[in-house]
mmCIF file of C-alpha atoms in Angstrom:
data_model
loop_
_atom_site.group_PDB
_atom_site.id
_atom_site.type_symbol
_atom_site.label_atom_id
_atom_site.label_comp_id
_atom_site.label_asym_id
_atom_site.label_seq_id
_atom_site.Cartn_x
_atom_site.Cartn_y
_atom_site.Cartn_z
ATOM 1 C CA MET A 762 94.465 133.546 119.765
ATOM 2 C CA SER A 763 92.118 133.391 122.556
ATOM 3 C CA LYS A 764 89.025 130.574 120.027
ATOM 4 C CA PRO A 765 88.520 127.352 121.963
ATOM 5 C CA CYS A 766 89.698 124.991 119.711
ATOM 6 C CA ILE A 767 86.917 121.596 119.451
ATOM 7 C CA ILE A 768 88.595 118.578 120.077
ATOM 8 C CA CYS A 769 86.717 115.140 118.814
ATOM 9 C CA VAL A 770 88.082 111.885 119.227
ATOM 10 C CA ALA A 771 87.307 108.757 116.349
ATOM 11 C CA ILE A 772 87.495 106.801 119.191
ATOM 12 C CA THR A 773 87.414 103.354 117.132
ATOM 13 C CA GLY A 774 86.484 103.320 112.959
ATOM 14 C CA SER A 775 85.851 100.558 110.796
ATOM 15 C CA VAL A 776 90.316 99.501 109.753
ATOM 16 C CA PRO A 777 92.158 99.202 113.165
ATOM 17 C CA THR A 778 91.823 95.654 115.146
ATOM 18 C CA LYS A 779 93.232 94.635 118.494
ATOM 19 C CA ALA A 780 95.966 92.454 116.729
ATOM 20 C CA ASP A 781 97.076 96.068 115.667
ATOM 21 C CA ASN A 782 97.037 98.014 118.852
ATOM 22 C CA PRO A 783 95.036 95.945 121.977
ATOM 23 C CA ALA A 784 94.199 99.699 122.701
ATOM 24 C CA VAL A 785 91.126 99.415 120.063
ATOM 25 C CA PRO A 786 87.692 99.146 122.003
ATOM 26 C CA ILE A 787 85.658 97.235 120.017
ATOM 27 C CA THR A 788 82.584 96.442 122.400
ATOM 28 C CA VAL A 789 80.423 99.037 123.087
ATOM 29 C CA SER A 790 81.543 98.904 126.680
ATOM 30 C CA GLU A 791 84.717 98.883 125.603
ATOM 31 C CA GLN A 792 83.775 102.559 123.366
ATOM 32 C CA ILE A 793 81.730 103.753 126.560
ATOM 33 C CA GLU A 794 85.881 103.588 128.469
ATOM 34 C CA SER A 795 87.706 104.671 126.066
ATOM 35 C CA THR A 796 85.343 107.445 125.748
ATOM 36 C CA GLN A 797 84.582 108.447 128.922
ATOM 37 C CA GLU A 798 89.042 108.819 128.688
ATOM 38 C CA ALA A 799 88.846 110.829 126.082
ATOM 39 C CA PHE A 800 86.602 113.093 127.425
ATOM 40 C CA GLU A 801 87.729 113.644 130.345
ATOM 41 C CA ALA A 802 90.992 114.719 128.819
ATOM 42 C CA GLY A 803 89.930 117.452 126.923
ATOM 43 C CA ALA A 804 87.606 115.830 124.110
ATOM 44 C CA SER A 805 83.839 116.796 123.533
ATOM 45 C CA ILE A 806 83.026 115.635 120.408
ATOM 46 C CA ALA A 807 82.619 111.697 120.186
ATOM 47 C CA HIS A 808 83.343 110.502 116.964
ATOM 48 C CA CYS A 809 81.745 106.563 116.190
ATOM 49 C CA HIS A 810 81.700 103.754 114.894
ATOM 50 C CA VAL A 811 80.202 100.317 116.096
ATOM 51 C CA ARG A 812 81.358 96.930 115.746
ATOM 52 C CA LEU A 813 79.969 92.961 115.980
ATOM 53 C CA ASP A 814 81.966 91.054 118.874
ATOM 54 C CA ASP A 815 84.261 89.984 116.757
ATOM 55 C CA GLY A 816 85.338 93.296 114.974
ATOM 56 C CA THR A 817 83.614 93.153 112.072
ATOM 57 C CA PRO A 818 82.433 97.057 111.254
ATOM 58 C CA CYS A 819 78.619 97.593 111.512
ATOM 59 C CA SER A 820 76.152 99.965 110.917
ATOM 60 C CA ASP A 821 73.009 98.097 112.897
ATOM 61 C CA PRO A 822 71.183 100.869 114.115
ATOM 62 C CA ASP A 823 70.321 98.672 117.990
ATOM 63 C CA ARG A 824 74.605 98.938 118.960
ATOM 64 C CA PHE A 825 74.526 102.889 118.199
ATOM 65 C CA ALA A 826 71.266 102.821 120.331
ATOM 66 C CA ARG A 827 73.083 101.637 123.591
ATOM 67 C CA LEU A 828 76.741 102.908 122.928
ATOM 68 C CA LYS A 829 74.182 105.965 122.786
ATOM 69 C CA GLU A 830 73.008 105.594 125.726
ATOM 70 C CA GLY A 831 75.978 104.486 127.387
ATOM 71 C CA LEU A 832 77.779 108.022 126.108
ATOM 72 C CA GLN A 833 75.651 110.184 127.475
ATOM 73 C CA LYS A 834 75.136 108.479 130.748
ATOM 74 C CA HIS A 835 79.828 108.518 131.471
ATOM 75 C CA CYS A 836 80.619 111.476 129.760
ATOM 76 C CA PRO A 837 77.553 113.550 130.117
ATOM 77 C CA GLY A 838 77.335 116.536 127.975
ATOM 78 C CA MET A 839 79.863 115.191 125.401
ATOM 79 C CA ILE A 840 79.163 115.567 121.676
ATOM 80 C CA ILE A 841 77.949 112.141 119.979
ATOM 81 C CA GLN A 842 78.384 112.415 116.103
ATOM 82 C CA PHE A 843 77.146 108.710 114.492
ATOM 83 C CA SER A 844 79.863 107.862 111.333
ATOM 84 C CA THR A 845 77.246 106.898 108.798
ATOM 85 C CA GLY A 846 80.466 106.014 106.441
ATOM 86 C CA GLY A 847 81.023 103.545 103.133
ATOM 87 C CA ARG A 848 83.089 101.229 105.468
ATOM 88 C CA SER A 849 80.149 100.200 107.750
ATOM 89 C CA GLY A 850 77.272 99.560 105.195
ATOM 90 C CA ALA A 851 76.025 100.287 102.318
ATOM 91 C CA GLY A 852 73.781 102.652 100.561
ATOM 92 C CA ASN A 853 70.610 103.678 103.265
ATOM 93 C CA GLU A 854 71.956 101.108 105.402
ATOM 94 C CA ARG A 855 74.738 103.572 105.836
ATOM 95 C CA GLY A 856 71.769 106.032 107.728
ATOM 96 C CA ALA A 857 70.010 104.081 109.460
ATOM 97 C CA MET A 858 71.072 105.055 112.860
ATOM 98 C CA LEU A 859 69.871 108.583 111.817
ATOM 99 C CA PRO A 860 66.983 108.200 113.585
ATOM 100 C CA LEU A 861 68.379 107.891 117.014
ATOM 101 C CA ARG A 862 69.026 111.775 116.572
ATOM 102 C CA PRO A 863 72.524 111.656 117.306
ATOM 103 C CA GLU A 864 73.472 115.740 117.637
ATOM 104 C CA MET A 865 75.585 115.075 114.367
ATOM 105 C CA ALA A 866 77.072 112.833 112.804
ATOM 106 C CA SER A 867 79.523 112.268 109.293
ATOM 107 C CA LEU A 868 78.856 113.293 106.342
ATOM 108 C CA SER A 869 81.009 112.696 102.869
ATOM 109 C CA VAL A 870 79.614 115.039 100.051
ATOM 110 C CA GLY A 871 81.641 113.374 97.053
ATOM 111 C CA SER A 872 83.606 110.035 95.931
ATOM 112 C CA ASN A 873 87.255 109.236 96.161
ATOM 113 C CA ASN A 874 90.212 106.836 95.885
ATOM 114 C CA PHE A 875 91.120 104.805 99.158
ATOM 115 C CA PRO A 876 94.221 102.597 99.708
ATOM 116 C CA THR A 877 92.300 99.771 98.258
ATOM 117 C CA ARG A 878 89.063 100.364 97.017
ATOM 118 C CA VAL A 879 86.915 103.355 96.083
ATOM 119 C CA TYR A 880 85.508 105.114 98.391
ATOM 120 C CA GLU A 881 81.515 105.604 96.834
ATOM 121 C CA ASN A 882 79.225 107.869 97.633
ATOM 122 C CA PRO A 883 76.934 108.502 95.235
ATOM 123 C CA PRO A 884 74.988 111.626 94.464
ATOM 124 C CA GLU A 885 71.374 110.335 94.961
ATOM 125 C CA LEU A 886 72.614 108.627 98.478
ATOM 126 C CA ILE A 887 74.110 111.708 100.217
ATOM 127 C CA SER A 888 70.566 113.675 99.092
ATOM 128 C CA TRP A 889 69.230 111.187 100.838
ATOM 129 C CA LEU A 890 71.204 111.324 103.588
ATOM 130 C CA ALA A 891 71.491 115.097 104.063
ATOM 131 C CA SER A 892 67.911 115.021 104.093
ATOM 132 C CA GLU A 893 67.657 112.158 106.577
ATOM 133 C CA MET A 894 69.850 113.991 108.658
ATOM 134 C CA ARG A 895 67.776 117.435 108.173
ATOM 135 C CA THR A 896 64.246 115.204 108.981
ATOM 136 C CA TYR A 897 66.039 114.457 112.346
ATOM 137 C CA GLN A 898 67.728 117.517 113.278
ATOM 138 C CA VAL A 899 71.592 115.777 112.932
ATOM 139 C CA VAL A 900 74.286 118.169 112.254
ATOM 140 C CA PRO A 901 76.733 117.008 109.926
ATOM 141 C CA GLU A 902 79.969 117.394 110.036
ATOM 142 C CA ILE A 903 81.317 116.937 106.139
ATOM 143 C CA GLU A 904 84.638 115.086 105.560
ATOM 144 C CA ALA A 905 86.197 116.347 102.856
ATOM 145 C CA PHE A 906 88.000 114.076 101.785
ATOM 146 C CA ASP A 907 89.428 116.387 97.822
ATOM 147 C CA MET A 908 88.940 120.129 97.237
ATOM 148 C CA SER A 909 85.576 119.097 94.944
ATOM 149 C CA HIS A 910 84.585 118.150 98.550
ATOM 150 C CA ILE A 911 84.779 121.320 100.428
ATOM 151 C CA LEU A 912 82.772 123.203 97.054
ATOM 152 C CA HIS A 913 80.329 120.942 97.536
ATOM 153 C CA ALA A 914 79.552 120.892 100.994
ATOM 154 C CA ILE A 915 79.355 124.783 101.119
ATOM 155 C CA ARG A 916 76.968 125.156 97.501
ATOM 156 C CA MET A 917 74.350 122.170 99.299
ATOM 157 C CA HIS A 918 74.378 124.045 102.525
ATOM 158 C CA GLN A 919 73.927 127.527 99.986
ATOM 159 C CA GLU A 920 71.255 125.802 98.847
ATOM 160 C CA GLY A 921 69.932 124.524 102.240
ATOM 161 C CA LEU A 922 70.377 120.576 101.473
ATOM 162 C CA LEU A 923 72.813 120.786 105.350
ATOM 163 C CA TYR A 924 71.141 121.174 108.384
ATOM 164 C CA GLY A 925 73.002 123.333 111.117
ATOM 165 C CA LYS A 926 75.364 125.448 110.590
ATOM 166 C CA LEU A 927 78.391 123.746 108.544
ATOM 167 C CA TYR A 928 80.833 122.704 109.369
ATOM 168 C CA VAL A 929 83.820 121.151 107.649
ATOM 169 C CA GLN A 930 86.462 118.662 108.469
ATOM 170 C CA PHE A 931 89.575 118.455 106.413
ATOM 171 C CA VAL A 932 90.674 114.486 106.234
ATOM 172 C CA MET A 933 94.377 115.140 105.188
ATOM 173 C CA GLY A 934 96.643 111.516 104.549
ATOM 174 C CA VAL A 935 94.140 109.213 103.393
ATOM 175 C CA ARG A 936 96.592 107.400 100.913
ATOM 176 C CA ASN A 937 95.866 107.155 97.205
ATOM 177 C CA ALA A 938 93.037 110.463 98.562
ATOM 178 C CA MET A 939 94.727 114.215 99.282
ATOM 179 C CA PRO A 940 97.947 113.985 101.064
ATOM 180 C CA ALA A 941 98.816 115.212 104.574
ATOM 181 C CA ASP A 942 100.190 118.918 102.857
ATOM 182 C CA LYS A 943 100.524 122.142 103.795
ATOM 183 C CA ASP A 944 100.177 124.148 100.638
ATOM 184 C CA VAL A 945 97.152 122.909 100.444
ATOM 185 C CA PHE A 946 96.012 123.284 103.630
ATOM 186 C CA ASP A 947 96.970 126.578 103.448
ATOM 187 C CA PHE A 948 94.352 126.844 100.700
ATOM 188 C CA TYR A 949 91.475 124.707 102.549
ATOM 189 C CA VAL A 950 91.874 127.136 105.269
ATOM 190 C CA GLU A 951 91.052 130.431 102.618
ATOM 191 C CA THR A 952 88.872 128.945 101.097
ATOM 192 C CA MET A 953 86.701 128.285 103.962
ATOM 193 C CA LYS A 954 87.286 132.170 104.565
ATOM 194 C CA MET A 955 86.312 133.009 101.318
ATOM 195 C CA ARG A 956 83.624 131.847 100.466
ATOM 196 C CA ALA A 957 81.667 130.723 103.620
ATOM 197 C CA PRO A 958 82.382 132.570 106.182
ATOM 198 C CA ASP A 959 79.863 131.561 108.218
ATOM 199 C CA ALA A 960 81.183 128.239 108.883
ATOM 200 C CA GLU A 961 83.304 126.666 111.439
ATOM 201 C CA TRP A 962 86.217 124.122 109.773
ATOM 202 C CA CYS A 963 88.474 121.391 111.781
ATOM 203 C CA ALA A 964 91.399 118.552 110.683
ATOM 204 C CA ALA A 965 92.041 115.593 111.093
ATOM 205 C CA GLY A 966 95.340 113.295 109.931
ATOM 206 C CA ILE A 967 95.700 110.220 109.587
ATOM 207 C CA GLY A 968 98.560 107.864 110.656
ATOM 208 C CA PRO A 969 101.613 110.018 111.538
ATOM 209 C CA ASN A 970 100.208 112.855 109.747
ATOM 210 C CA GLN A 971 97.997 112.964 113.175
ATOM 211 C CA VAL A 972 99.975 115.093 115.245
ATOM 212 C CA VAL A 973 101.520 116.910 111.947
ATOM 213 C CA VAL A 974 97.472 117.737 111.047
ATOM 214 C CA ASN A 975 96.876 117.810 114.788
ATOM 215 C CA GLU A 976 99.053 121.510 114.376
ATOM 216 C CA TRP A 977 98.550 122.655 111.669
ATOM 217 C CA ALA A 978 94.693 123.460 111.976
ATOM 218 C CA ILE A 979 95.302 124.392 115.915
ATOM 219 C CA ALA A 980 97.632 126.995 114.668
ATOM 220 C CA ALA A 981 95.399 127.990 112.042
ATOM 221 C CA GLY A 982 92.402 128.540 114.760
ATOM 222 C CA GLY A 983 90.510 125.851 113.027
ATOM 223 C CA HIS A 984 89.460 123.128 115.208
ATOM 224 C CA THR A 985 90.699 119.139 115.387
ATOM 225 C CA ARG A 986 90.368 115.652 115.807
ATOM 226 C CA THR A 987 92.831 112.923 116.853
ATOM 227 C CA GLY A 988 92.179 108.977 118.625
ATOM 228 C CA LEU A 989 92.418 105.798 117.255
ATOM 229 C CA GLU A 990 90.626 105.271 114.306
ATOM 230 C CA ASP A 991 93.039 107.954 112.207
ATOM 231 C CA ASN A 992 96.396 106.597 114.402
ATOM 232 C CA ILE A 993 96.732 104.176 116.308
ATOM 233 C CA ARG A 994 100.870 105.168 117.496
ATOM 234 C CA TRP A 995 101.951 107.030 119.369
ATOM 235 C CA ASP A 996 105.515 107.834 117.530
ATOM 236 C CA LYS A 997 107.379 104.848 115.207
ATOM 237 C CA GLY A 998 108.844 103.584 118.592
ATOM 238 C CA ALA A 999 105.706 102.675 120.287
ATOM 239 C CA LEU A 1000 102.007 102.186 120.034
ATOM 240 C CA ALA A 1001 99.390 104.377 121.179
ATOM 241 C CA ARG A 1002 98.142 103.234 124.938
ATOM 242 C CA SER A 1003 94.471 105.617 124.717
ATOM 243 C CA ASN A 1004 92.420 107.252 123.103
ATOM 244 C CA ALA A 1005 92.771 109.560 125.983
ATOM 245 C CA VAL A 1006 97.035 109.981 125.406
ATOM 246 C CA LEU A 1007 95.641 111.012 121.603
ATOM 247 C CA VAL A 1008 93.920 113.487 122.757
ATOM 248 C CA LYS A 1009 95.583 114.876 125.988
ATOM 249 C CA ARG A 1010 98.694 115.208 123.029
ATOM 250 C CA ALA A 1011 96.079 117.796 120.972
ATOM 251 C CA VAL A 1012 95.479 118.857 124.403
ATOM 252 C CA ASP A 1013 99.278 120.189 124.574
ATOM 253 C CA ILE A 1014 99.669 121.337 121.031
ATOM 254 C CA CYS A 1015 96.489 124.009 122.339
ATOM 255 C CA GLN A 1016 98.525 125.107 125.257
ATOM 256 C CA LYS A 1017 101.426 125.976 122.826
ATOM 257 C CA TYR A 1018 99.065 128.158 120.966
ATOM 258 C CA GLY A 1019 98.421 129.989 123.531
ATOM 259 C CA ARG A 1020 94.369 127.919 122.510
ATOM 260 C CA PRO A 1021 91.813 127.154 125.360
ATOM 261 C CA VAL A 1022 89.981 123.780 124.828
ATOM 262 C CA ALA A 1023 86.661 123.653 123.929
ATOM 263 C CA THR A 1024 84.510 122.862 126.524
ATOM 264 C CA HIS A 1025 81.406 120.970 125.280
ATOM 265 C CA HIS A 1026 78.857 124.325 126.627
ATOM 266 C CA GLN A 1027 81.704 126.469 124.109
ATOM 267 C CA ALA A 1028 81.779 123.766 121.665
ATOM 268 C CA ARG A 1029 77.857 123.131 121.371
ATOM 269 C CA GLU A 1030 77.846 127.500 121.251
ATOM 270 C CA ILE A 1031 80.385 127.128 118.573
ATOM 271 C CA LEU A 1032 78.793 125.007 116.158
ATOM 272 C CA GLY A 1033 75.139 126.329 116.433
ATOM 273 C CA LEU A 1034 73.745 123.150 118.342
ATOM 274 C CA VAL A 1035 71.290 122.436 121.827
ATOM 275 C CA ALA A 1036 72.459 124.352 124.789
ATOM 276 C CA LEU A 1037 72.191 121.958 128.063
ATOM 277 C CA PRO A 1038 71.624 122.941 131.263
#
């Protein structure tokens, strides 16, 4: 299988803390350093959240701006993807960083249950975030926690509501949402092939499902996501030392299946982003 595999690294998220794993990067400077290591290990997309210095998640555009500037300097060419997720803010606050024009941003197109709360993505907010992404030419990465999210994203793209090429990420293993189930995963893949053959897809597994879903996605010809946002452990007995070691594990799986790891140039071509010199 010769198609390059895009590896996205989710560097910090909104939930893991240093009490959970001291390697979780919190400050902007820590995130830049951790991302640079992951970039050098093989990641071509950085999925970014920002935190207050005490670790509280936020959607502060100034922090996103400093993070973007640092990543462009220390990870030249890496695709920067901002999170518009609901753990970092409410309502339109979730899209306050989009005027900074990251190349990509996450977009959830439906609601679902999380371990202790409802992850609310009401239709009017989804429409507004999608509109802002079109305005600022930000390609959405659809975070699909359910089959209905995949179908809704395909419809939105067909109706011209999503900017750029359709890119759908299957998120599997969140408690109370879609489990990491191979039959479901296979059905997701076939649905994308049948209903959106020109789109690209990737997959992310949460917690111990991370390496499992990494392998499913790479073996099936898709792209994948790893990182400390989704999984703080290396295995049952040890914490992951860094984002970079999780990226390296995904690289090793690519080698196992004969998949080249996509450079940022190749990732841009695959996702239809602006090519860099």
